[in-house]
Coordinates of C-alpha atoms in Angstrom, one line a residue:
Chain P
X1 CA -0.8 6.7 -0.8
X2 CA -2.0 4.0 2.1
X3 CA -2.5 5.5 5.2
X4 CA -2.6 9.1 4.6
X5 CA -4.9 11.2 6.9
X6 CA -8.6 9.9 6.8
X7 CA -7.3 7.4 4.5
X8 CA -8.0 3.9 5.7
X9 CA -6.7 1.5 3.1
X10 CA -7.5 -2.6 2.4
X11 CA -5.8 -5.3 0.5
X12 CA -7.5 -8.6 0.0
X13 CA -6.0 -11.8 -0.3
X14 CA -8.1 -14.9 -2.1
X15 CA -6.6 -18.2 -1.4
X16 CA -7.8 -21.0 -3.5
X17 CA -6.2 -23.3 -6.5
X18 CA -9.8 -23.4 -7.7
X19 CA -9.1 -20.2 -8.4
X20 CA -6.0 -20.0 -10.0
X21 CA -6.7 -23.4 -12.0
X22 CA -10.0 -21.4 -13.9
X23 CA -12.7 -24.1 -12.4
X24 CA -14.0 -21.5 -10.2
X25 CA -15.0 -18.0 -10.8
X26 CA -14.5 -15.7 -8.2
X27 CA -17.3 -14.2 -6.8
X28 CA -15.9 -12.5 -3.5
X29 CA -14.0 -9.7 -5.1
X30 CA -16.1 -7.2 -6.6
X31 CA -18.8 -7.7 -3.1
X32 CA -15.8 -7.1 -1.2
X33 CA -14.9 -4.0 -3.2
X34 CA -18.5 -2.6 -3.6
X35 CA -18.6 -3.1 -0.3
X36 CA -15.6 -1.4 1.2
X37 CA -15.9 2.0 -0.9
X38 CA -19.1 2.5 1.2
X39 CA -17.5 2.4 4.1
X40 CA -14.7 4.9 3.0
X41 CA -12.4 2.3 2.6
X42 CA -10.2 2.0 -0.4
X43 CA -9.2 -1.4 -1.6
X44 CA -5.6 -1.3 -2.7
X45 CA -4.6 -4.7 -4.4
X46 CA -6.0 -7.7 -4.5
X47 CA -3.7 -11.2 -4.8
X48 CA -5.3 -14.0 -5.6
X49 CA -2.7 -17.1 -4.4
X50 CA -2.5 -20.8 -4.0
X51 CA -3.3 -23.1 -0.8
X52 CA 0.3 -23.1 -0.1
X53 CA 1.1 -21.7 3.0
X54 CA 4.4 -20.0 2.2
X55 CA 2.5 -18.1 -0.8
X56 CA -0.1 -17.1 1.9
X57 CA 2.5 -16.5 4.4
X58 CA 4.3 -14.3 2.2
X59 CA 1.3 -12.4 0.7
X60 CA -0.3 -11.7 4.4
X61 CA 2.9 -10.2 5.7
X62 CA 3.5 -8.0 3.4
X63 CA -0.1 -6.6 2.7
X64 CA -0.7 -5.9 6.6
X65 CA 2.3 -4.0 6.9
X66 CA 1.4 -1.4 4.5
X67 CA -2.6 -1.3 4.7
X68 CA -5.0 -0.7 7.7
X69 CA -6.6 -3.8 6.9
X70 CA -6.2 -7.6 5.1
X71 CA -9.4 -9.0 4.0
X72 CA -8.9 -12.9 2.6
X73 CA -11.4 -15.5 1.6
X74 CA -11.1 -19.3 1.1
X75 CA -9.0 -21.5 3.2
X76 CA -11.2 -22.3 6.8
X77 CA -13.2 -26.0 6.0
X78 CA -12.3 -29.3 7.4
X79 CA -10.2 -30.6 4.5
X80 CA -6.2 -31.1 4.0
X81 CA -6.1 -28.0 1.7
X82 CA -7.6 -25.8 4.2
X83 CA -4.9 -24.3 5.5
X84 CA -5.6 -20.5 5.8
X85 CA -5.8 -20.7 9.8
X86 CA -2.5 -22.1 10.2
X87 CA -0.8 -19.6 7.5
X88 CA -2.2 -16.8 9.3
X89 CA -1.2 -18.1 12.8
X90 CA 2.3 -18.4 11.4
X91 CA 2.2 -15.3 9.7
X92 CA 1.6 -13.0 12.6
X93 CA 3.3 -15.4 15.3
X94 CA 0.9 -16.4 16.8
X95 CA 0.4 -20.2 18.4
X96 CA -2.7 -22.1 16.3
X97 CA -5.4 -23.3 19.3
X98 CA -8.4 -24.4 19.9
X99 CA -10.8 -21.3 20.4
X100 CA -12.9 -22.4 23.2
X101 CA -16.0 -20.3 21.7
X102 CA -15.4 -21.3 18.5
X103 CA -15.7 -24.8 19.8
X104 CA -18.4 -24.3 21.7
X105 CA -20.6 -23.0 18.6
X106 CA -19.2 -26.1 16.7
X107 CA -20.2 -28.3 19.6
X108 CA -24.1 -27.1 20.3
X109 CA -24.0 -26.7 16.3
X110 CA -23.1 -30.6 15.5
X111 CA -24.8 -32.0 18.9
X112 CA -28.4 -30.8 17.5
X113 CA -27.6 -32.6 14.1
X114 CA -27.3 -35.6 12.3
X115 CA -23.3 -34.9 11.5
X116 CA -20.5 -35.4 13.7
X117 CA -18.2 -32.7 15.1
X118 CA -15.5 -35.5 14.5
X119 CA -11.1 -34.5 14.0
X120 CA -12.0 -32.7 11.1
X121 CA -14.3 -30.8 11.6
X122 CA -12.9 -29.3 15.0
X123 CA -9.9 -28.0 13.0
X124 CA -12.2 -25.2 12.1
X125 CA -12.3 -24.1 15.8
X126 CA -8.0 -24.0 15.3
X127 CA -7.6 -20.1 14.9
X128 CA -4.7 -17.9 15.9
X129 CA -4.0 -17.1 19.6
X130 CA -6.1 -13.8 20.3
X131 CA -8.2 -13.6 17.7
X132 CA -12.1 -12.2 17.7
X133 CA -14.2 -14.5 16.1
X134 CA -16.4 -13.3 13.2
X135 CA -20.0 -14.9 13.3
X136 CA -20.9 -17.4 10.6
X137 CA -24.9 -17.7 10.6
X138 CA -25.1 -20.1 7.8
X139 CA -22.8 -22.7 8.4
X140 CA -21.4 -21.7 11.8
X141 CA -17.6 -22.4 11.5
X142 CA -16.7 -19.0 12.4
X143 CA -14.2 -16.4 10.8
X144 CA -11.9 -14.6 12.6
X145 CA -9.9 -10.9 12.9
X146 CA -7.0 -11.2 15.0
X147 CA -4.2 -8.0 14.6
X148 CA -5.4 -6.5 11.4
X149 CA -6.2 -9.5 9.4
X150 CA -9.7 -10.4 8.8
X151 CA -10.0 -13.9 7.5
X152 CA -13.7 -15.5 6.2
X153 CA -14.9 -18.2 4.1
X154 CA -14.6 -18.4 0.6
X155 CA -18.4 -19.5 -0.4
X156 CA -20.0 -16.4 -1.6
X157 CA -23.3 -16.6 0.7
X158 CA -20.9 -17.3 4.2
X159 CA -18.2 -14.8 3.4
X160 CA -21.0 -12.1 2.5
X161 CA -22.6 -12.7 5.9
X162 CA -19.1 -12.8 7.8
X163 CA -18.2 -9.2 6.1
X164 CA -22.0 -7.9 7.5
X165 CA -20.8 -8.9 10.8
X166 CA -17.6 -7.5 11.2
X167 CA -18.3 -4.2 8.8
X168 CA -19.4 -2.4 12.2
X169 CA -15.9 -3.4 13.6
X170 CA -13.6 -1.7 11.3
X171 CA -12.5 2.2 11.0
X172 CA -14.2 3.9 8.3
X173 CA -12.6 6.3 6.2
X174 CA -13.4 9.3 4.1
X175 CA -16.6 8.7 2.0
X176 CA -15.6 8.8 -1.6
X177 CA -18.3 10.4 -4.0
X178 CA -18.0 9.7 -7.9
X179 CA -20.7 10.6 -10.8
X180 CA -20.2 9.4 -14.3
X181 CA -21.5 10.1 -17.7
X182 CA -21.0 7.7 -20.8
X183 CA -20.8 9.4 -24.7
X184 CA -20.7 8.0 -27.9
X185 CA -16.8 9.0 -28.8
X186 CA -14.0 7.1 -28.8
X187 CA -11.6 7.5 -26.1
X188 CA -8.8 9.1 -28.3
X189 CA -11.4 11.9 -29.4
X190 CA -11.6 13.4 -25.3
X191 CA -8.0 11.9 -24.2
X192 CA -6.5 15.2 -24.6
X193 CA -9.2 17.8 -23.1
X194 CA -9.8 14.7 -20.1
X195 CA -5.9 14.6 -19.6
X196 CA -6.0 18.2 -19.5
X197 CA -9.5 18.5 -16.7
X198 CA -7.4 15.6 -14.4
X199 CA -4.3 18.2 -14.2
X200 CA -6.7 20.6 -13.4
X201 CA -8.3 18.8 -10.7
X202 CA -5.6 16.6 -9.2
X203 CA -7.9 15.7 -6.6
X204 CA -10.3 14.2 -8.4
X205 CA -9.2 10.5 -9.8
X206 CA -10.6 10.7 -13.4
X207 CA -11.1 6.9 -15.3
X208 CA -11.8 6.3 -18.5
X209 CA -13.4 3.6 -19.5
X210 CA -13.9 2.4 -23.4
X211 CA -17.7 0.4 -24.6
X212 CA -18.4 -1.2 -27.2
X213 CA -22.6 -0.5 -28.4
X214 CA -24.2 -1.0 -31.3
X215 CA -21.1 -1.2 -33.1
X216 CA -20.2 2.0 -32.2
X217 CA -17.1 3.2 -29.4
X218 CA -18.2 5.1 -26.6
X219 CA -16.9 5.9 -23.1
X220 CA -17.6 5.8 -19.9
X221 CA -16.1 8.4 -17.5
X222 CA -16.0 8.0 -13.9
X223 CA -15.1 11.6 -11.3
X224 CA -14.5 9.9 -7.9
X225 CA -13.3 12.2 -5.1
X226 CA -14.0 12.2 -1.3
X227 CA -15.1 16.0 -1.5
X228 CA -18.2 17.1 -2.4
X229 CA -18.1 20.2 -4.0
X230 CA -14.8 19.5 -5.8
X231 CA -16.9 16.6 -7.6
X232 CA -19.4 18.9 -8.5
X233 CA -17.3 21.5 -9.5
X234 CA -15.2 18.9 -11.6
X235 CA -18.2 17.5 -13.6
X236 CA -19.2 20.7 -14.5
X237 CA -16.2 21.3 -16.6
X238 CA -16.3 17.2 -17.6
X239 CA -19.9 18.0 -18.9
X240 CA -19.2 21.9 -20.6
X241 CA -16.2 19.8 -22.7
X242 CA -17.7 17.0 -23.5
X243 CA -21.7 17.9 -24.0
X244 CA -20.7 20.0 -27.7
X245 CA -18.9 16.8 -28.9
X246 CA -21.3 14.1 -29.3
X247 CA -24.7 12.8 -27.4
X248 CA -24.4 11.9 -23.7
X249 CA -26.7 9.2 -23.1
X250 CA -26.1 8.7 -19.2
X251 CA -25.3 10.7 -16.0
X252 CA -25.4 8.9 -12.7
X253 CA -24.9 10.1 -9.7
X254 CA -23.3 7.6 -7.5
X255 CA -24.1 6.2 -4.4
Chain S
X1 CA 7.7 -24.7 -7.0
X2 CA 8.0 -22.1 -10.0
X3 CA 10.6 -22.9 -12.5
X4 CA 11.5 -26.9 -11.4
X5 CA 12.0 -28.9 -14.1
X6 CA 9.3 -28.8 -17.1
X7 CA 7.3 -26.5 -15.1
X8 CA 6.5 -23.1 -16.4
X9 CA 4.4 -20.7 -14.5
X10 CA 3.0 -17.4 -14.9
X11 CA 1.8 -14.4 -13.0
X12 CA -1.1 -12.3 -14.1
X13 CA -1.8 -8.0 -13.5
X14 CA -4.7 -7.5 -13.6
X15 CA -4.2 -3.3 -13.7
X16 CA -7.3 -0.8 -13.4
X17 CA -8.9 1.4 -10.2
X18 CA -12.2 0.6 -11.8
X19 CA -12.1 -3.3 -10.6
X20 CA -10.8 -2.0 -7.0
X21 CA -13.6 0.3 -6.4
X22 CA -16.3 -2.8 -7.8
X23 CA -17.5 -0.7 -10.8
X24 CA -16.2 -3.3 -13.4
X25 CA -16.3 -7.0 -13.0
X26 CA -12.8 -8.4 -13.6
X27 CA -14.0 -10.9 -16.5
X28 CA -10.1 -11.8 -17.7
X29 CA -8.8 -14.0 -14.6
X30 CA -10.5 -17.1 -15.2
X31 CA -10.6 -16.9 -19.3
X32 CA -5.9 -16.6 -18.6
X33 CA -6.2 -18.7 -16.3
X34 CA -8.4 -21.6 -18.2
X35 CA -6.2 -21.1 -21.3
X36 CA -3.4 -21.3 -19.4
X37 CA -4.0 -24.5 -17.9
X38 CA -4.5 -26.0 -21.4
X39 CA -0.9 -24.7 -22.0
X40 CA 0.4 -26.6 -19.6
X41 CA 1.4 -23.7 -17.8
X42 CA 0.7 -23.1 -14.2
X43 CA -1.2 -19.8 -13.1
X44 CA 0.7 -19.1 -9.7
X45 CA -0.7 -15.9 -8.6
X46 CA -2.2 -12.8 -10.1
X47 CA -2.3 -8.8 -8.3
X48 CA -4.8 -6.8 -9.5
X49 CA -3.2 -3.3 -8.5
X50 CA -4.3 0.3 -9.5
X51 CA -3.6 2.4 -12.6
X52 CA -0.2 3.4 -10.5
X53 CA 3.2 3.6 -11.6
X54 CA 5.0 2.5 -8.5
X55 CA 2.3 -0.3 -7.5
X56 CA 2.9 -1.7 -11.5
X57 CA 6.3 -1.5 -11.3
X58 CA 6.8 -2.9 -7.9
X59 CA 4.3 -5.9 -9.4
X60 CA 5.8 -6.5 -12.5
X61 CA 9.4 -6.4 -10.7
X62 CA 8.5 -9.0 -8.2
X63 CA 6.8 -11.4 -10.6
X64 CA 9.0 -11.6 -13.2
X65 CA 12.1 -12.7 -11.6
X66 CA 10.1 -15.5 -10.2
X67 CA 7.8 -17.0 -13.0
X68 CA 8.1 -17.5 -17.1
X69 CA 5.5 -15.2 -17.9
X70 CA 3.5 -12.1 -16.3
X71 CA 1.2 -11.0 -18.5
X72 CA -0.9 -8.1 -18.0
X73 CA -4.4 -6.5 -18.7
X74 CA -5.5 -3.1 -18.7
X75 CA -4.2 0.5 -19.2
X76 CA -3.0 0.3 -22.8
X77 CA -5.6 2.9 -24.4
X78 CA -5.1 6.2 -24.9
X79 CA -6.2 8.4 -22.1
X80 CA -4.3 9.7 -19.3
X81 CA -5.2 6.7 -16.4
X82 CA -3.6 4.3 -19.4
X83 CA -0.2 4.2 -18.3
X84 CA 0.6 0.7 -18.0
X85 CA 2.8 1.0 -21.7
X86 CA 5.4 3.5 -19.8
X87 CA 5.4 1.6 -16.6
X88 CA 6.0 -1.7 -18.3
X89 CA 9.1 0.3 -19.7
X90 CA 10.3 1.8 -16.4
X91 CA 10.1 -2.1 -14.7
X92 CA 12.8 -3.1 -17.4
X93 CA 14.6 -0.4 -18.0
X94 CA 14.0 -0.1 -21.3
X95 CA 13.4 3.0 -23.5
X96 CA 9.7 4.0 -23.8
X97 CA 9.2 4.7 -27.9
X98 CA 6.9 5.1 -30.6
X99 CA 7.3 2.0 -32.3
X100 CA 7.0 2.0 -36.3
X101 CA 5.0 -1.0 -37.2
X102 CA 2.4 -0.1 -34.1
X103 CA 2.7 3.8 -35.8
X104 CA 2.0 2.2 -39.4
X105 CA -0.7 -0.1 -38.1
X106 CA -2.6 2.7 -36.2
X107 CA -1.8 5.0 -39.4
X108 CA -3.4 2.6 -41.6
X109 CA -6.4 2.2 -39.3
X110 CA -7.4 5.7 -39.2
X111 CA -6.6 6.5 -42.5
X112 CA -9.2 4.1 -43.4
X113 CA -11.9 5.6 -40.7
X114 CA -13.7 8.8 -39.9
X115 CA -11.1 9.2 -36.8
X116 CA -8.3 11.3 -36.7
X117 CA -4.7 9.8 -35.3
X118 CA -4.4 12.4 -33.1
X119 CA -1.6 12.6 -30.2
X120 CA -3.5 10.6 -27.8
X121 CA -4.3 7.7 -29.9
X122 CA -0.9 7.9 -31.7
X123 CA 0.3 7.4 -27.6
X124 CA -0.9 4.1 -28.3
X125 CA 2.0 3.2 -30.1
X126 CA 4.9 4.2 -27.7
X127 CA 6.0 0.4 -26.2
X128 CA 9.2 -0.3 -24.5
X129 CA 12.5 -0.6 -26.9
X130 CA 12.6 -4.0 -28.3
X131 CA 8.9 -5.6 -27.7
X132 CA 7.2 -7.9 -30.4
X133 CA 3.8 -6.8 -31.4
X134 CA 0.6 -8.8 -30.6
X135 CA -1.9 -8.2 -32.8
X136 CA -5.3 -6.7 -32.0
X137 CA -7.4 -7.8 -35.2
X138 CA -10.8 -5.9 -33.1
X139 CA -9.3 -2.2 -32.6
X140 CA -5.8 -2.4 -33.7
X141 CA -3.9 -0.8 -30.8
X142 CA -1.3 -3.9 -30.6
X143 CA -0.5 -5.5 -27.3
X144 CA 3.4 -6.7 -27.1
X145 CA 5.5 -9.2 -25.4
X146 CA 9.0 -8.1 -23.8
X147 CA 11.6 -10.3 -22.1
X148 CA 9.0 -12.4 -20.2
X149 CA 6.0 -9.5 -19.8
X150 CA 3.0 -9.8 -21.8
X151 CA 0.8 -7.0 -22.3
X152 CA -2.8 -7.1 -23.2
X153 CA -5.6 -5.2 -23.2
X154 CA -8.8 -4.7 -20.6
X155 CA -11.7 -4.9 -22.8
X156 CA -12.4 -8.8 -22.3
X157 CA -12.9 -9.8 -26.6
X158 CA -9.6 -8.2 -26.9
X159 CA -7.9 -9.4 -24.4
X160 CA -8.7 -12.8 -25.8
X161 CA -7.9 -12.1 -29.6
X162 CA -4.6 -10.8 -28.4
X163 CA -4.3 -13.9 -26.0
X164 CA -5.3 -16.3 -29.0
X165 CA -2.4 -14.2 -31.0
X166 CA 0.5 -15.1 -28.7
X167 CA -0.4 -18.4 -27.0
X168 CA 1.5 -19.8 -30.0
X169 CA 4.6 -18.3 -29.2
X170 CA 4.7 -19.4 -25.3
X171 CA 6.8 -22.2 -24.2
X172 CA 4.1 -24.6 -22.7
X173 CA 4.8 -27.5 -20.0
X174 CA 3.8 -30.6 -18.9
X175 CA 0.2 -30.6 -19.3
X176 CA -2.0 -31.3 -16.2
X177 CA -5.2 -33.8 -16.9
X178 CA -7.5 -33.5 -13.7
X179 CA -10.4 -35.9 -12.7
X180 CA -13.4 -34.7 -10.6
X181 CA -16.7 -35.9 -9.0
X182 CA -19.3 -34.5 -6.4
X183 CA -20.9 -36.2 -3.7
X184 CA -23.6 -35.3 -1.4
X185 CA -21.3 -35.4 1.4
X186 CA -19.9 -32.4 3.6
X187 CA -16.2 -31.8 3.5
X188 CA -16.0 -32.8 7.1
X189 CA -18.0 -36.7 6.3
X190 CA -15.0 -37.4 3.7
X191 CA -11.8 -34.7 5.6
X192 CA -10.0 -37.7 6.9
X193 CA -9.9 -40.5 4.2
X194 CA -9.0 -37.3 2.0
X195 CA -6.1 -36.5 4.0
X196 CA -5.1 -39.7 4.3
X197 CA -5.5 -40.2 -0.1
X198 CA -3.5 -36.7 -0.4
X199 CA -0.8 -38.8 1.9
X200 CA -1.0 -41.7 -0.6
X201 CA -0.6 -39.1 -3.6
X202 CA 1.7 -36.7 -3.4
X203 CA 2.2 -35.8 -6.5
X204 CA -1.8 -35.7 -7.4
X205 CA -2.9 -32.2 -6.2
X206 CA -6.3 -33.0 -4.5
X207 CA -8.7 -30.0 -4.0
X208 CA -12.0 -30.3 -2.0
X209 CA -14.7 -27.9 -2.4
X210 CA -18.0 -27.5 -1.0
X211 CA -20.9 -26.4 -2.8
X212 CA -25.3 -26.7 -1.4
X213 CA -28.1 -28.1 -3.4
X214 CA -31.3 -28.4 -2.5
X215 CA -30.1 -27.6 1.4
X216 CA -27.9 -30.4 1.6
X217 CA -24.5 -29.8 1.7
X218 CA -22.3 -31.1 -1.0
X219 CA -18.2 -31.7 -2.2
X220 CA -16.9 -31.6 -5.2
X221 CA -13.2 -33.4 -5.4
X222 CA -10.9 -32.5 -7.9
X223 CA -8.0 -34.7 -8.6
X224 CA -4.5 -32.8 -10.7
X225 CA -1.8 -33.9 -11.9
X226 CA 0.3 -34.3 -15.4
X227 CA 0.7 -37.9 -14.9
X228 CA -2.2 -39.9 -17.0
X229 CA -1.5 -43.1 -14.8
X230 CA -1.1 -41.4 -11.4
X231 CA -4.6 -39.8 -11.8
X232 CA -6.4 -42.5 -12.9
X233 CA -5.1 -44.7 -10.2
X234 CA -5.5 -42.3 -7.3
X235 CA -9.0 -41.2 -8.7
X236 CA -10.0 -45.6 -8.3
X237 CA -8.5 -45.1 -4.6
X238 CA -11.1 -42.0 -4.4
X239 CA -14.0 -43.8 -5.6
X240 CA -13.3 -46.7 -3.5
X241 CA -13.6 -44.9 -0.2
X242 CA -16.8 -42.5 -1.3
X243 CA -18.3 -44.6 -3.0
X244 CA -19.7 -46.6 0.0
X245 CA -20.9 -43.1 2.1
X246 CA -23.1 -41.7 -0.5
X247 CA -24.3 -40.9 -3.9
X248 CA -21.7 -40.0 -6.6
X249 CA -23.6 -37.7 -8.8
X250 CA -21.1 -37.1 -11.1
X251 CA -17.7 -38.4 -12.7
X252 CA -16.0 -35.9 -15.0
X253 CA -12.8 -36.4 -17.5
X254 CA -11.9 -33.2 -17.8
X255 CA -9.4 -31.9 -20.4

């Protein structure tokens, strides 16, 4: 359940046709979820939607109702289809203005170049009424958290640095734990004794997750809890019903 | 818009915890959403949501009503956290039951094999009332199509032998021919003109993306549209304005 005690949940919203369309792979989502289950923070959905601003519209409004936080990528360049600045702005109600820092950076950034800051490029100082900028170190058009909305570039390299800059900023949750172990047996051989261990410890969220090696099934199961001991306890019992059935060839203990 | 007039679009749930918490790269968007495109049928969003019964439900629900297709991946094996089969059911109201052919093809499977159709695996064959098999020629657990849902399997080679399976049977649209090229421009040298084309061309959907090489900032435009004529005209008009700014380093036709 979102927002739970100690539970800080995330949705994160990727805005891009590129997308969508299959000419670009998305590279933002699994950083962004490696990311946040360090900090505690436990991604909830993920929608991946048009530049269309009544899709974004939509998709922000009803993500930041129910989560602590909305995490989207793509959207914040110069160019007609950038529109994720304005979609916000509308989204929360909020006038679209020029951010006098964010214009400043753009300003001192352009002056000491060969490039112009001309019309275009000064729509990427446009950000909601409010908002805290985020900083961008590699191409300096700045991201932005404004309410509980956190918006950042969609190249890989810029959104990774905007997330390092605002990661201090947000609430962190309970750390979650998990270990895993992988064996060579199909998942329907240890359904039933696994389905029994996750009735036994409801606590612990228990994912199975079927391989393919050397032409053989195996299985990879993952014990992810925010407690300790229960994950301890829990693998125990994981390992004393699986280790008689076949060879376990991996146990990792999770970061 | 969804739905106009020889436009058919689709949704795509992507269900699974394991993509949430960035364990497992999601490697099934962009091979839907390429195929889908050849279709002729327009990708419009996907959710990737958590092995959940409300958060599937609530997903499916939603995107159904508003699209020609939602197909699904994940949760269709035979473990406990594989519960998209029953949800799917739930969504439509529809009776969740073993299904005879999927009972006689998993039969005839482990009949054949070493494995035992136990309870677990024999879970594999309860689908909602009504649904249409999909084959799975790799581990024979079928996938099925109901009303408008489409269920498939995680485990990418699957996913795609099931997708190759039903693709036939899909009503497919006006297909959309797309034109690109990359220039070593920023998005903010070429944001006006491009406006100013995307005025000119309504109907051409023009998407500008930014990319570095050798630290010089780049754009790749991409010109869509179903209209043969329409694309190559406004891809001239494109070449006309960049071509005097800088080098053009590459044309593509794409399919």
């Amino acid at each position: 359940m979102p927002n739970s005690q100690n539970k800080i949940t995330a949705a994160l919203i990727i805005i891009g046709n590129e997308i969508l369309s299959g000419r670009t792979k998305d590279a933002n989502l699994n950083y962004i979820a490696s990311q946040l289950i360090r900090l505690g923070i436990d991604l909830y959905e993920v929608r991946v939607v048009r530049d269309q601003e009544s899709q974004i519209i939509k998709a922000i409004n009803e993500l930041r109702e129910s989560h602590n936080y909305v995490f989207t990528t793509g959207g914040i360049g110069p160019t007609h289809d950038d529109i994720t600045c304005e979609s916000v702005s509308k989204a929360l109600g909020r006038r679209y203005i020029l951010n006098a820092d964010a214009h400043a950076i753009l300003k001192d950034y352009y002056d000491g170049s060969d490039k112009e800051l001309n019309e275009a490029r000064l729509r990427m100082a446009y950000i909601p009424e409010g908002a805290k900028l985020i900083e961008n170190p590699i191409s300096k058009a700045p991201g932005f958290i404004v309410d509980n909305v956190i918006v950042m570039a969609g190249i890989p390299a810029v959104m990774q640095a905007m997330f390092q800059g605002v990661a201090p900023l947000l609430e962190t949750g309970n750390r979650i734990f998990s270990k895993s172990l992988s064996v060579m047996a199909g998942e329907g051989d240890i359904a039933k004794s696994l389905g029994e261990l996750q009735t036994k410890w409801k606590l612990v969220e228990i994912g199975s997750y079927p391989f393919v090696k050397n032409n053989n099934y195996g299985t990879t199961l993952v014990l992810r809890t925010s407690d300790l001991k229960t994950l301890n306890s829990a693998f125990e019992d994981l390992k004393a019903f699986i280790s008689p059935l076949d060879v376990i060839f991996e146990i990792n203990d999770d970061e």
